[in-house]
Coordinates of C-alpha atoms in Angstrom, one line a residue:
M15 CA 19.0 15.1 59.4
E16 CA 17.0 15.8 56.2
L17 CA 14.7 18.8 55.7
R18 CA 12.2 16.5 54.1
T19 CA 11.9 14.5 57.4
L20 CA 11.6 17.6 59.5
R21 CA 8.8 18.9 57.2
I22 CA 6.9 15.6 57.5
F23 CA 7.2 15.6 61.3
A24 CA 6.0 19.3 61.5
E25 CA 3.1 18.4 59.3
V26 CA 2.1 15.5 61.5
V27 CA 2.0 17.9 64.5
R28 CA 0.1 20.6 62.5
Q29 CA -2.5 18.1 61.2
G30 CA -2.9 16.3 64.6
G31 CA -2.0 12.8 63.3
F32 CA -0.4 10.7 60.6
T33 CA -3.5 10.1 58.5
Q34 CA -4.2 13.7 57.7
A35 CA -0.5 14.6 57.4
A36 CA -0.1 11.8 54.8
K37 CA -2.8 13.5 52.7
T38 CA -1.0 16.9 53.0
V39 CA 2.4 15.7 52.0
F40 CA 1.1 13.3 49.4
L41 CA 2.6 10.2 51.0
T42 CA 1.1 7.0 52.4
Q43 CA 0.5 6.8 56.1
S44 CA 3.1 4.1 56.6
A45 CA 5.7 6.3 54.7
V46 CA 4.9 9.3 57.1
S47 CA 5.2 7.0 60.1
K48 CA 8.5 5.6 58.9
A49 CA 9.9 9.1 58.3
V50 CA 9.0 10.2 61.9
R51 CA 10.5 7.0 63.3
Q52 CA 13.7 7.6 61.4
L53 CA 13.9 11.1 62.8
E54 CA 13.4 9.8 66.3
D55 CA 16.1 7.1 65.8
E56 CA 18.5 9.8 64.4
L57 CA 17.9 12.1 67.4
G58 CA 17.7 9.4 70.0
V59 CA 14.5 10.7 71.5
T60 CA 10.8 10.0 71.3
L61 CA 9.0 12.9 69.6
L62 CA 5.4 11.7 69.6
D63 CA 3.5 9.7 72.2
R64 CA 1.4 7.4 70.1
N65 CA -1.8 6.4 71.7
G66 CA -4.2 4.7 69.3
H67 CA -5.1 7.2 66.6
K68 CA -3.9 10.2 68.6
S69 CA -0.3 11.4 68.8
V70 CA 0.8 13.8 71.4
M71 CA 4.1 15.6 71.4
T72 CA 6.6 14.8 74.1
D73 CA 8.8 17.6 75.6
A74 CA 11.5 16.6 73.2
G75 CA 9.0 16.7 70.4
E76 CA 8.0 20.3 71.3
V77 CA 11.6 21.4 71.1
V78 CA 12.2 19.7 67.8
F79 CA 8.9 21.1 66.4
Q80 CA 9.8 24.7 67.3
R81 CA 13.2 24.3 65.8
A82 CA 11.8 22.6 62.7
L83 CA 9.5 25.5 62.2
R84 CA 12.4 28.0 62.2
I85 CA 14.6 25.8 60.0
L86 CA 11.8 25.3 57.5
A87 CA 11.0 29.0 57.5
E88 CA 14.6 29.7 56.7
Q89 CA 14.5 27.3 53.8
D90 CA 11.4 29.0 52.5
D91 CA 13.0 32.4 52.9
L92 CA 16.0 31.2 51.0
K93 CA 13.9 29.9 48.1
T94 CA 12.0 33.2 48.1
E95 CA 15.2 35.3 48.1
L96 CA 16.7 33.2 45.3
A97 CA 13.5 33.6 43.3
E98 CA 13.7 37.4 43.9
L99 CA 17.2 37.4 42.6
Q100 CA 16.2 35.5 39.5
G101 CA 13.2 37.8 39.1
L102 CA 15.5 40.8 39.7
T103 CA 13.4 42.3 42.5
K104 CA 16.6 42.5 44.6
G105 CA 20.3 42.0 44.3
M106 CA 23.4 44.0 43.4
L107 CA 25.1 45.1 40.2
R108 CA 28.8 45.7 40.5
L109 CA 30.2 47.6 37.5
G110 CA 33.7 48.9 36.7
L111 CA 33.5 52.0 34.4
P112 CA 36.3 53.8 32.5
P113 CA 36.9 57.5 33.1
I114 CA 36.7 58.0 29.3
G115 CA 33.3 57.9 27.7
S116 CA 31.2 56.6 30.5
D117 CA 28.9 59.6 30.5
A118 CA 28.1 59.3 26.8
L119 CA 27.9 55.5 26.7
F120 CA 26.3 54.5 29.9
A121 CA 24.4 57.3 31.6
P122 CA 21.2 56.7 29.5
M123 CA 21.4 53.0 30.3
F124 CA 21.5 53.5 34.0
A125 CA 18.2 55.4 33.9
I126 CA 16.5 52.6 32.0
Y127 CA 18.0 49.9 34.2
R128 CA 16.9 51.7 37.3
R129 CA 13.4 52.0 36.0
L130 CA 13.3 48.3 35.0
Y131 CA 14.9 46.9 38.1
P132 CA 14.3 49.4 41.0
G133 CA 15.2 46.8 43.6
I134 CA 18.8 46.3 42.3
D135 CA 21.5 48.2 44.1
I136 CA 24.1 49.5 41.7
H137 CA 27.7 49.7 42.9
L138 CA 30.1 51.6 40.6
V139 CA 33.9 52.0 40.5
E140 CA 35.9 54.1 38.0
H141 CA 39.4 53.2 36.8
G142 CA 41.4 52.7 33.7
S143 CA 40.9 49.5 31.7
K144 CA 43.9 47.6 33.1
K145 CA 42.8 48.2 36.7
L146 CA 39.3 47.2 35.8
E147 CA 40.5 44.0 34.3
D148 CA 42.3 43.2 37.6
M149 CA 39.1 43.9 39.5
V150 CA 37.1 41.6 37.3
R151 CA 39.8 38.9 37.6
D152 CA 39.7 39.3 41.4
G153 CA 35.9 39.2 41.6
E154 CA 35.6 42.8 42.9
V155 CA 33.2 43.7 40.1
D156 CA 30.9 41.6 38.0
L157 CA 31.5 43.4 34.7
G158 CA 34.3 45.8 33.7
A159 CA 34.4 48.1 30.6
S160 CA 37.7 47.5 28.8
L161 CA 39.2 47.9 25.4
L162 CA 39.5 45.0 22.9
P163 CA 41.3 42.8 22.4
A164 CA 40.5 41.3 25.8
P165 CA 42.7 38.8 27.5
D166 CA 41.8 35.1 26.8
E167 CA 40.6 34.6 30.4
F168 CA 37.6 36.9 29.8
D169 CA 34.4 36.6 27.9
W170 CA 33.2 39.9 26.4
Q171 CA 30.4 41.8 24.7
N172 CA 31.0 44.7 22.4
V173 CA 29.9 48.1 23.4
R174 CA 31.1 50.6 20.8
K175 CA 33.9 51.0 18.3
E176 CA 35.1 54.6 17.5
P177 CA 37.9 56.0 15.4
I178 CA 40.5 58.0 17.3
D179 CA 40.8 61.7 16.5
V180 CA 43.8 64.0 16.9
L181 CA 43.4 67.2 18.9
I182 CA 45.6 69.9 17.6
P183 CA 45.8 73.7 18.3
A184 CA 43.9 75.7 15.7
S185 CA 46.9 77.8 15.1
H186 CA 49.0 74.8 13.9
P187 CA 49.8 74.6 10.2
L188 CA 48.2 71.1 10.1
A189 CA 45.0 72.2 11.8
D190 CA 43.0 72.7 8.5
Q191 CA 43.7 69.3 7.1
P192 CA 40.6 67.0 7.0
I193 CA 42.7 63.9 7.7
I194 CA 46.2 63.3 9.1
A195 CA 48.7 60.5 9.1
L196 CA 50.3 59.6 12.4
K197 CA 53.7 59.9 10.9
Q198 CA 53.1 63.6 10.2
L199 CA 52.9 64.1 14.0
Q200 CA 56.2 62.5 14.9
D201 CA 57.9 65.8 15.7
M202 CA 55.1 67.1 17.9
P203 CA 54.9 66.5 21.7
F204 CA 52.1 64.2 22.7
I205 CA 49.7 64.7 25.7
L206 CA 48.6 61.3 26.8
F207 CA 46.4 59.9 29.6
D208 CA 47.9 58.4 32.7
S209 CA 49.7 55.0 32.2
A210 CA 46.7 53.0 33.5
F211 CA 44.6 54.0 30.6
A212 CA 44.4 51.5 27.8
L213 CA 44.2 54.2 25.1
N214 CA 47.9 54.9 25.6
P215 CA 49.3 51.5 24.4
I216 CA 47.1 51.8 21.3
I217 CA 48.7 55.2 20.4
L218 CA 52.3 54.3 21.4
N219 CA 52.2 50.9 19.6
A220 CA 50.9 52.7 16.5
C221 CA 53.8 55.1 16.7
R222 CA 56.3 52.3 16.9
S223 CA 54.7 50.6 13.9
Q224 CA 55.4 53.9 12.0
G225 CA 59.0 53.9 13.1
F226 CA 59.1 56.6 15.8
T227 CA 58.8 57.1 19.5
P228 CA 57.0 60.3 20.4
S229 CA 58.0 62.9 22.9
I230 CA 55.5 63.0 25.8
A231 CA 54.9 66.5 27.1
A232 CA 52.4 65.6 29.8
R233 CA 50.0 63.0 31.1
S234 CA 46.6 63.5 32.8
S235 CA 43.5 61.5 33.8
Q236 CA 41.3 64.6 33.0
I237 CA 39.9 64.9 29.5
N238 CA 39.1 68.6 29.9
F239 CA 42.6 69.3 31.2
I240 CA 44.2 67.6 28.2
I241 CA 42.0 69.7 25.9
E242 CA 43.1 72.8 27.7
L243 CA 46.8 71.8 27.4
V244 CA 46.3 71.3 23.6
Y245 CA 44.7 74.8 23.4
A246 CA 47.6 76.2 25.3
G247 CA 50.0 74.8 22.7
L248 CA 51.8 72.3 24.9
G249 CA 51.2 69.5 22.4
I250 CA 48.6 67.3 20.7
G251 CA 46.1 65.0 22.3
F252 CA 44.0 61.9 21.2
L253 CA 40.4 61.1 21.9
P254 CA 37.8 58.6 20.6
R255 CA 35.6 60.6 18.2
L256 CA 32.4 60.1 20.3
I257 CA 34.1 61.8 23.3
A258 CA 35.9 64.4 21.2
E259 CA 32.7 65.6 19.6
Q260 CA 31.2 66.2 23.0
R261 CA 34.0 68.4 24.0
V262 CA 34.3 71.0 21.3
R263 CA 36.6 73.9 22.3
D264 CA 37.3 77.0 20.4
G265 CA 40.9 77.0 19.4
V266 CA 41.2 73.2 19.2
R267 CA 40.6 71.2 16.0
H268 CA 39.6 67.5 15.8
I269 CA 41.2 65.7 12.9
T270 CA 40.6 62.2 11.7
L271 CA 43.6 60.0 12.2
T272 CA 44.7 57.7 9.4
E273 CA 47.7 55.5 8.5
P274 CA 47.4 53.5 10.6
D275 CA 43.6 53.2 11.1
L276 CA 43.3 53.3 14.9
S277 CA 40.1 52.6 16.9
W278 CA 38.8 52.7 20.4
D279 CA 36.9 49.4 20.8
M280 CA 35.1 49.3 24.1
A281 CA 33.5 46.1 25.5
W282 CA 32.1 44.6 28.7
V283 CA 34.4 41.9 30.0
W284 CA 33.8 39.2 32.7
R285 CA 35.6 36.1 33.9
R286 CA 35.3 33.2 31.4
G287 CA 33.4 30.3 32.9
A288 CA 32.6 32.2 36.2
Y289 CA 29.1 32.6 37.6
L290 CA 27.5 35.8 36.4
P291 CA 24.7 37.2 38.6
H292 CA 21.3 37.7 37.2
A293 CA 21.6 41.5 37.7
A294 CA 24.8 41.5 35.5
R295 CA 23.1 39.4 32.8
A296 CA 20.2 41.8 32.7
W297 CA 22.7 44.7 32.3
L298 CA 24.3 42.9 29.3
E299 CA 20.9 42.3 27.7
L300 CA 20.1 46.0 28.0
A301 CA 23.6 46.9 26.7
A302 CA 23.0 44.7 23.6
R303 CA 19.7 46.4 23.0
F304 CA 21.5 49.8 23.1
Q305 CA 24.1 48.6 20.8
H306 CA 21.7 47.4 18.2
G307 CA 19.0 49.9 18.8

């Protein structure tokens, strides 16, 4: 049963005959009559009692007409809802955010996005990069913020690239240096993030490239706690400069890390070749404006 045939039949009933219905649906009278006959043949019942120029619905015709109205209304609602999604008057944006840097990078964007698209529901989750990549892969979020390089299965859009600074107690002999090489830190205990955080492999791989494996004094998912541990003299920490500059603490120095040149390269990732909802596309467009503006 085709929706087109149901619509023609409903129009015949509304208009009171084939001639006027033909004008409404922009078909010939014979085409309208043929469509109704096909519907009757398919259903195996007579829908219209044709008497000269008048057509009166049979009992079966009344049933089909009422059902047709509901079906056609559902179709119209579906088209309207899809149009609303494309026009971003409704829908959902599912984002995966990292615990590091989200406040600085994304909070202003949320305010603007909400103002532009007040009908979009925003669903947020917060995890380390590796977990967010898994959630993107499994379709649990539309976009996830992760560190580059991204796995080949993802498309990505750059967010921000920041150098990594060393956090060191102000009382340490190296604290007054403007820059510091990673190899100079090999005998100091490291305070790292939890294993799920993508910043850890960047630091540990860099240490291996410099010929040493650091001693790890502690791990934490809390930036402020790591800073306090550095202040207490437990070891040294590492933060992207953007985040480090927002968390100045008396007694803790931030020093530019060199040799090797390490960076925290954040990007939005999504499944390559997968459907990306309009709400997510709008978020990426806004993110691109932030990056270049």
